Amino acid sequence: MSKVWFVTGVGSGIGAATARAALQAGDRVVATGRNLDKARNALRDVAGESLVFVQLDVANEVQAKPAVEAAVKVFGRIDVLVNNAGYSLLGNFEELSTVEIERLIATNFYGVMHVMRAVLPVMRKQRSGRIINVSSLAGIVGFKHCGAYSAAKFAAEGLSASVAHEVEPFGIKIVVVEPGFFRTDLLDAHNARYAGSAIEDYTGEGKAEAMWSGHHGKQQGDPAKLSDILVKIAAMENPPRQFVAGSDALAVVKPALEARLEELRAYESLSKSTDGSF
Ligand SMILES: NC(=O)c1ccc[n+]([C@@H]2O[C@H](COP(=O)([O-])OP(=O)(O)OC[C@H]3O[C@@H](n4cnc5c(N)ncnc54)[C@H](OP(=O)(O)O)[C@@H]3O)[C@@H](O)[C@H]2O)c1
């Protein structure tokens, strides 16, 4: 049966590619974006009756419920939610202001939360649904300059892992997707944000912008291929809880998880020594 997708941040990158892949699979898509002209433009080649656009700035809590209501009004249900909208804020933690971090978290974490909160009652009523939350490789391991970005992605991972237990009895499954580097507009000079201040001590290590902007346009991951996989994952009866996307991500995650297990084993007896006796 044709599914109904609700995708956030379809103006470019993984969001646009996911909307396109779902349509190509014969599904219907509610494509949302904070800038509807940009969203429509990104998907003009696949316009038709199976695609509707709805205004949604995910950082703005009051927009989430009306956007979901508009989607249900058009297609009657929501089978797959893709929480994709996000941006990067890069810089040494001490150089990032609280306001910069709060803004990032408003989109990259609270955005996920607002849209899940609006969609879950629809899926609970249906007794079915799939939620795909786009996290990051930086949602599993920490990287230099990624303190704020990682904090938001780790938070989205924690929310997903916990809520998954609560909603599984209603036939709702939550998948967290952890991409490595994908060729999108994420690191484009207009989209990526960098710390507004600089601390002399850190300058010897080089500037965050110089380090990260160089990756733009050279990322190995293909968003169209990832989106085809998301279509497959959405159709699985038992999808993975976490899906690491891309060989660059695997090359980092595998040794990081193995090192963690090794450390856990090395400190096992110390850990057990904290047990109290009754
Ligand atoms: N590309 C990668 O290497 C990579 C790696 C790991 C994780 N990710 C994650 O993948 C997701 C998609 O990013 P992308 O790589 O496809 O980058 P992208 O091409 O820059 O797309 C991001 C999309 O999110 C939208 N967006 C940003 N803030 C928003 C808000 N407050 N409300 C609604 N939409 C908003 C942007 O809309 P505007 O056009 O209006 O700015 C844009 O359409 C993000 O969550 C990102 O963190 C990407």
Short mmCIF file of C-alpha atoms and ligand atoms in Angstrom, two decimals:
data_model
loop_
_atom_site.label_atom_id
_atom_site.label_comp_id
_atom_site.label_asym_id
_atom_site.label_seq_id
_atom_site.Cartn_x
_atom_site.Cartn_y
_atom_site.Cartn_z
CA MET A 1 0.00 0.00 0.00
CA SER A 2 1.19 3.50 -0.81
CA LYS A 3 2.67 5.16 2.28
CA VAL A 4 2.37 8.79 3.37
CA TRP A 5 5.68 10.45 4.27
CA PHE A 6 6.15 13.63 6.29
CA VAL A 7 9.65 14.99 5.68
CA THR A 8 11.21 18.05 7.31
CA GLY A 9 13.77 20.32 5.64
CA VAL A 10 13.17 19.32 2.00
CA GLY A 11 14.84 22.43 0.55
CA SER A 12 18.07 20.56 -0.25
CA GLY A 13 20.27 17.57 0.53
CA ILE A 14 18.98 14.46 2.26
CA GLY A 15 15.47 15.90 2.78
CA ALA A 16 14.93 16.67 -0.92
CA ALA A 17 16.43 13.31 -1.92
CA THR A 18 14.20 11.44 0.54
CA ALA A 19 11.04 13.13 -0.73
CA ARG A 20 12.08 12.25 -4.29
CA ALA A 21 12.90 8.60 -3.42
CA ALA A 22 9.56 8.12 -1.64
CA LEU A 23 7.66 9.54 -4.64
CA GLN A 24 9.63 7.31 -7.00
CA ALA A 25 8.63 4.33 -4.85
CA GLY A 26 4.96 5.24 -5.49
CA ASP A 27 4.36 6.84 -2.09
CA ARG A 28 2.81 10.21 -1.19
CA VAL A 29 4.86 12.95 0.43
CA VAL A 30 4.14 15.92 2.65
CA ALA A 31 7.27 17.97 2.01
CA THR A 32 7.91 20.60 4.65
CA GLY A 33 10.34 23.48 4.82
CA ARG A 34 10.74 26.85 6.45
CA ASN A 35 11.18 28.42 3.02
CA LEU A 36 8.42 27.04 0.79
CA ASP A 37 9.77 28.62 -2.42
CA LYS A 38 13.08 26.82 -1.88
CA ALA A 39 11.30 23.56 -1.05
CA ARG A 40 9.10 23.75 -4.18
CA ASN A 41 12.09 24.60 -6.31
CA ALA A 42 14.09 21.63 -4.96
CA LEU A 43 11.30 19.22 -5.97
CA ARG A 44 9.84 20.93 -9.07
CA ASP A 45 10.83 17.97 -11.27
CA VAL A 46 8.62 15.58 -9.25
CA ALA A 47 5.61 17.88 -8.67
CA GLY A 48 2.21 16.17 -8.88
CA GLU A 49 -0.80 15.01 -6.89
CA SER A 50 1.29 12.79 -4.62
CA LEU A 51 3.34 15.73 -3.35
CA VAL A 52 2.12 18.58 -1.15
CA PHE A 53 4.11 21.32 0.50
CA VAL A 54 3.54 22.57 4.03
CA GLN A 55 5.28 25.43 5.83
CA LEU A 56 7.29 24.24 8.85
CA ASP A 57 10.15 25.84 10.70
CA VAL A 58 10.91 22.97 13.08
CA ALA A 59 12.42 25.31 15.67
CA ASN A 60 9.03 26.98 16.05
CA GLU A 61 6.94 24.72 18.27
CA VAL A 62 3.61 26.32 17.36
CA GLN A 63 4.04 25.40 13.68
CA ALA A 64 4.37 21.65 14.21
CA LYS A 65 0.77 20.70 15.08
CA PRO A 66 -0.91 22.75 12.29
CA ALA A 67 1.62 21.30 9.79
CA VAL A 68 0.73 17.75 10.86
CA GLU A 69 -3.00 18.57 10.78
CA ALA A 70 -2.59 19.95 7.25
CA ALA A 71 -0.83 16.72 6.20
CA VAL A 72 -3.59 14.52 7.65
CA LYS A 73 -6.24 16.70 6.02
CA VAL A 74 -4.72 16.05 2.58
CA PHE A 75 -3.65 12.40 2.77
CA GLY A 76 -5.58 11.10 5.82
CA ARG A 77 -2.59 9.58 7.63
CA ILE A 78 1.18 9.69 8.23
CA ASP A 79 3.11 6.44 7.87
CA VAL A 80 6.69 7.68 7.89
CA LEU A 81 8.08 10.77 9.61
CA VAL A 82 11.59 11.81 8.59
CA ASN A 83 13.06 14.34 11.01
CA ASN A 84 15.76 15.61 8.69
CA ALA A 85 15.93 19.41 9.12
CA GLY A 86 19.18 20.58 10.65
CA TYR A 87 22.33 22.60 10.25
CA SER A 88 25.89 22.59 11.53
CA LEU A 89 27.48 24.91 14.08
CA LEU A 90 31.22 24.39 14.34
CA GLY A 91 33.84 25.77 16.66
CA ASN A 92 35.70 25.10 19.87
CA PHE A 93 33.21 24.89 22.73
CA GLU A 94 34.72 27.88 24.56
CA GLU A 95 34.32 30.02 21.43
CA LEU A 96 30.63 29.22 21.00
CA SER A 97 28.15 31.50 22.72
CA THR A 98 25.17 30.20 24.67
CA VAL A 99 22.87 31.92 22.15
CA GLU A 100 24.57 30.15 19.21
CA ILE A 101 24.24 26.78 20.98
CA GLU A 102 20.63 27.40 22.00
CA ARG A 103 19.70 28.29 18.40
CA LEU A 104 21.29 25.09 17.12
CA ILE A 105 19.55 22.97 19.74
CA ALA A 106 16.24 24.68 18.93
CA THR A 107 16.47 23.22 15.41
CA ASN A 108 18.58 20.07 15.71
CA PHE A 109 17.05 18.75 18.93
CA TYR A 110 13.87 20.61 19.91
CA GLY A 111 12.86 20.49 16.23
CA VAL A 112 12.92 16.68 16.36
CA MET A 113 11.00 16.77 19.62
CA HIS A 114 8.28 19.19 18.41
CA VAL A 115 7.56 17.21 15.24
CA MET A 116 7.57 13.84 17.05
CA ARG A 117 5.15 15.25 19.62
CA ALA A 118 2.81 16.41 16.85
CA VAL A 119 3.01 13.20 14.77
CA LEU A 120 2.89 10.54 17.52
CA PRO A 121 -0.86 10.97 18.31
CA VAL A 122 -1.61 10.37 14.60
CA MET A 123 0.55 7.22 14.52
CA ARG A 124 -0.80 5.98 17.86
CA LYS A 125 -4.36 6.30 16.52
CA GLN A 126 -3.34 4.36 13.41
CA ARG A 127 -1.48 1.79 15.57
CA SER A 128 1.37 1.99 13.07
CA GLY A 129 4.19 4.25 11.95
CA ARG A 130 7.88 4.66 11.35
CA ILE A 131 9.94 7.58 12.63
CA ILE A 132 13.33 8.12 11.03
CA ASN A 133 15.42 10.65 12.94
CA VAL A 134 18.46 11.85 11.03
CA SER A 135 21.28 12.05 13.54
CA SER A 136 24.95 11.93 12.53
CA LEU A 137 28.22 10.12 12.97
CA ALA A 138 28.71 12.98 15.45
CA GLY A 139 25.70 11.57 17.34
CA ILE A 140 27.79 8.51 18.26
CA VAL A 141 31.32 9.88 18.69
CA GLY A 142 32.69 13.29 19.61
CA PHE A 143 34.79 15.36 17.19
CA LYS A 144 36.78 18.53 17.63
CA HIS A 145 34.63 21.66 16.88
CA CYS A 146 31.44 19.58 17.14
CA GLY A 147 30.56 20.05 20.82
CA ALA A 148 27.26 21.83 20.17
CA TYR A 149 26.32 19.82 17.08
CA SER A 150 27.13 16.53 18.84
CA ALA A 151 25.24 17.59 21.96
CA ALA A 152 22.10 18.12 19.86
CA LYS A 153 22.54 14.86 17.94
CA PHE A 154 23.32 12.80 21.09
CA ALA A 155 20.17 14.31 22.62
CA ALA A 156 18.12 13.25 19.59
CA GLU A 157 19.62 9.75 19.88
CA GLY A 158 18.72 9.53 23.58
CA LEU A 159 15.18 10.75 22.95
CA SER A 160 14.74 8.25 20.10
CA ALA A 161 16.14 5.28 22.03
CA SER A 162 13.89 5.97 25.01
CA VAL A 163 10.65 6.85 23.21
CA ALA A 164 11.11 3.74 21.02
CA HIS A 165 10.31 1.58 24.07
CA GLU A 166 7.18 3.61 24.83
CA VAL A 167 5.65 3.52 21.36
CA GLU A 168 6.54 0.03 20.12
CA PRO A 169 3.36 -1.40 21.69
CA PHE A 170 1.43 0.86 19.26
CA GLY A 171 3.22 -0.52 16.20
CA ILE A 172 5.50 2.52 15.94
CA LYS A 173 9.21 1.96 15.34
CA ILE A 174 11.94 4.60 15.62
CA VAL A 175 15.11 4.46 13.56
CA VAL A 176 18.07 6.76 14.06
CA VAL A 177 20.18 7.31 10.95
CA GLU A 178 23.82 8.22 11.48
CA PRO A 179 25.37 9.49 8.22
CA GLY A 180 29.05 10.11 7.67
CA PHE A 181 29.90 12.85 5.16
CA PHE A 182 27.21 13.25 2.47
CA ARG A 183 27.36 15.64 -0.48
CA THR A 184 24.68 18.16 0.53
CA ASP A 185 24.53 21.86 1.36
CA LEU A 186 25.31 21.24 5.06
CA LEU A 187 28.84 22.67 4.82
CA ASP A 188 27.94 25.26 2.17
CA ALA A 189 29.24 28.69 3.22
CA HIS A 190 25.64 30.04 3.41
CA ASN A 191 24.40 27.24 5.70
CA ALA A 192 27.19 26.18 8.04
CA ARG A 193 27.59 28.36 11.12
CA TYR A 194 30.90 28.97 12.87
CA ALA A 195 31.72 30.32 16.33
CA GLY A 196 31.31 34.08 16.43
CA SER A 197 34.31 34.62 18.70
CA ALA A 198 37.90 33.38 18.75
CA ILE A 199 40.23 32.56 21.67
CA GLU A 200 43.93 33.11 20.99
CA ASP A 201 45.01 29.81 22.62
CA TYR A 202 43.11 27.79 20.04
CA THR A 203 44.42 29.57 16.93
CA GLY A 204 47.52 27.36 16.68
CA GLU A 205 45.23 24.41 15.92
CA GLY A 206 43.73 26.19 12.91
CA LYS A 207 40.28 27.67 12.42
CA ALA A 208 37.17 25.49 12.39
CA GLU A 209 35.98 27.10 9.16
CA ALA A 210 39.24 26.31 7.36
CA MET A 211 39.06 22.70 8.54
CA TRP A 212 35.40 21.97 7.72
CA SER A 213 34.61 24.13 4.69
CA GLY A 214 37.26 22.23 2.71
CA HIS A 215 35.02 19.14 2.81
CA HIS A 216 32.17 20.91 1.00
CA GLY A 217 31.48 19.31 -2.37
CA LYS A 218 33.97 16.52 -1.74
CA GLN A 219 31.90 14.34 0.59
CA GLN A 220 31.77 10.70 -0.44
CA GLY A 221 28.17 9.92 0.52
CA ASP A 222 25.44 10.19 -2.11
CA PRO A 223 22.15 11.50 -0.63
CA ALA A 224 20.11 9.83 -3.40
CA LYS A 225 21.57 6.41 -2.48
CA LEU A 226 20.96 7.02 1.23
CA SER A 227 17.35 7.99 0.46
CA ASP A 228 16.74 4.77 -1.47
CA ILE A 229 17.94 2.92 1.65
CA LEU A 230 15.57 4.97 3.82
CA VAL A 231 12.68 3.84 1.59
CA LYS A 232 13.77 0.22 2.19
CA ILE A 233 14.14 0.79 5.96
CA ALA A 234 10.68 2.36 6.14
CA ALA A 235 9.23 -0.83 4.61
CA MET A 236 10.93 -3.20 7.09
CA GLU A 237 8.83 -4.97 9.70
CA ASN A 238 11.81 -4.87 12.07
CA PRO A 239 14.05 -1.97 11.04
CA PRO A 240 17.41 -1.32 12.73
CA ARG A 241 17.26 1.01 15.75
CA GLN A 242 20.45 2.70 14.55
CA PHE A 243 21.68 2.77 10.99
CA VAL A 244 25.24 3.97 10.34
CA ALA A 245 25.38 5.28 6.76
CA GLY A 246 28.54 5.32 4.68
CA SER A 247 31.91 3.58 4.74
CA ASP A 248 33.59 6.66 6.25
CA ALA A 249 31.16 6.48 9.18
CA LEU A 250 31.67 2.73 9.60
CA ALA A 251 35.44 3.22 9.65
CA VAL A 252 35.06 5.53 12.66
CA VAL A 253 32.19 3.88 14.52
CA LYS A 254 33.44 0.29 14.50
CA PRO A 255 36.77 0.97 16.27
CA ALA A 256 35.09 3.51 18.59
CA LEU A 257 32.53 0.92 19.76
CA GLU A 258 35.22 -1.75 20.07
CA ALA A 259 37.40 0.62 22.13
CA ARG A 260 34.44 1.41 24.36
CA LEU A 261 33.77 -2.28 24.96
CA GLU A 262 37.44 -2.84 25.70
CA GLU A 263 37.44 0.02 28.22
CA LEU A 264 34.25 -1.26 29.80
CA ARG A 265 35.85 -4.71 30.25
CA ALA A 266 39.08 -3.19 31.62
CA TYR A 267 37.11 -1.39 34.35
CA GLU A 268 34.52 -4.10 34.95
CA SER A 269 35.73 -5.09 38.42
CA LEU A 270 36.06 -1.42 39.47
CA SER A 271 32.52 -0.86 38.22
CA LYS A 272 31.19 -3.85 40.18
CA SER A 273 33.02 -2.63 43.29
CA THR A 274 30.41 0.14 43.57
CA ASP A 275 27.62 -2.42 44.26
CA GLY A 276 26.20 -2.10 47.77
CA SER A 277 25.41 -5.09 50.01
CA PHE A 278 22.02 -5.65 51.65
N1 LIG B 1 25.48 15.94 4.88
C1 LIG B 1 26.14 15.36 5.84
O1 LIG B 1 27.35 15.10 5.73
C2 LIG B 1 25.43 14.98 7.10
C3 LIG B 1 26.11 14.13 7.99
C4 LIG B 1 25.48 13.77 9.17
C5 LIG B 1 24.22 14.24 9.45
N2 LIG B 1 23.59 15.09 8.57
C6 LIG B 1 22.24 15.57 8.94
O2 LIG B 1 21.40 15.41 7.82
C7 LIG B 1 20.31 16.33 7.94
C8 LIG B 1 20.07 16.99 6.60
O3 LIG B 1 21.16 17.81 6.28
P1 LIG B 1 21.79 17.86 4.81
O4 LIG B 1 23.12 17.25 4.90
O5 LIG B 1 20.82 17.38 3.82
O6 LIG B 1 22.05 19.44 4.69
P2 LIG B 1 21.34 20.57 3.83
O7 LIG B 1 21.45 20.27 2.39
O8 LIG B 1 21.90 21.85 4.34
O9 LIG B 1 19.80 20.44 4.23
C9 LIG B 1 19.32 20.81 5.49
C10 LIG B 1 17.88 21.20 5.36
O10 LIG B 1 17.38 21.50 6.68
C11 LIG B 1 16.62 22.68 6.59
N3 LIG B 1 16.51 23.39 7.84
C12 LIG B 1 17.48 23.93 8.62
N4 LIG B 1 16.93 24.51 9.70
C13 LIG B 1 15.59 24.33 9.60
C14 LIG B 1 14.49 24.69 10.40
N5 LIG B 1 14.63 25.39 11.55
N6 LIG B 1 13.24 24.32 10.01
C15 LIG B 1 13.06 23.64 8.87
N7 LIG B 1 14.06 23.29 8.04
C16 LIG B 1 15.31 23.63 8.41
C17 LIG B 1 17.31 23.52 5.55
O11 LIG B 1 16.39 24.48 5.10
P3 LIG B 1 16.82 25.89 4.46
O12 LIG B 1 17.01 25.53 3.05
O13 LIG B 1 15.65 26.78 4.75
O14 LIG B 1 18.08 26.31 5.16
C18 LIG B 1 17.67 22.46 4.51
O15 LIG B 1 16.60 22.24 3.64
C19 LIG B 1 20.69 17.29 9.06
O16 LIG B 1 19.97 16.96 10.22
C20 LIG B 1 22.18 17.06 9.26
O17 LIG B 1 22.59 17.35 10.56
C21 LIG B 1 24.17 15.45 7.41
#
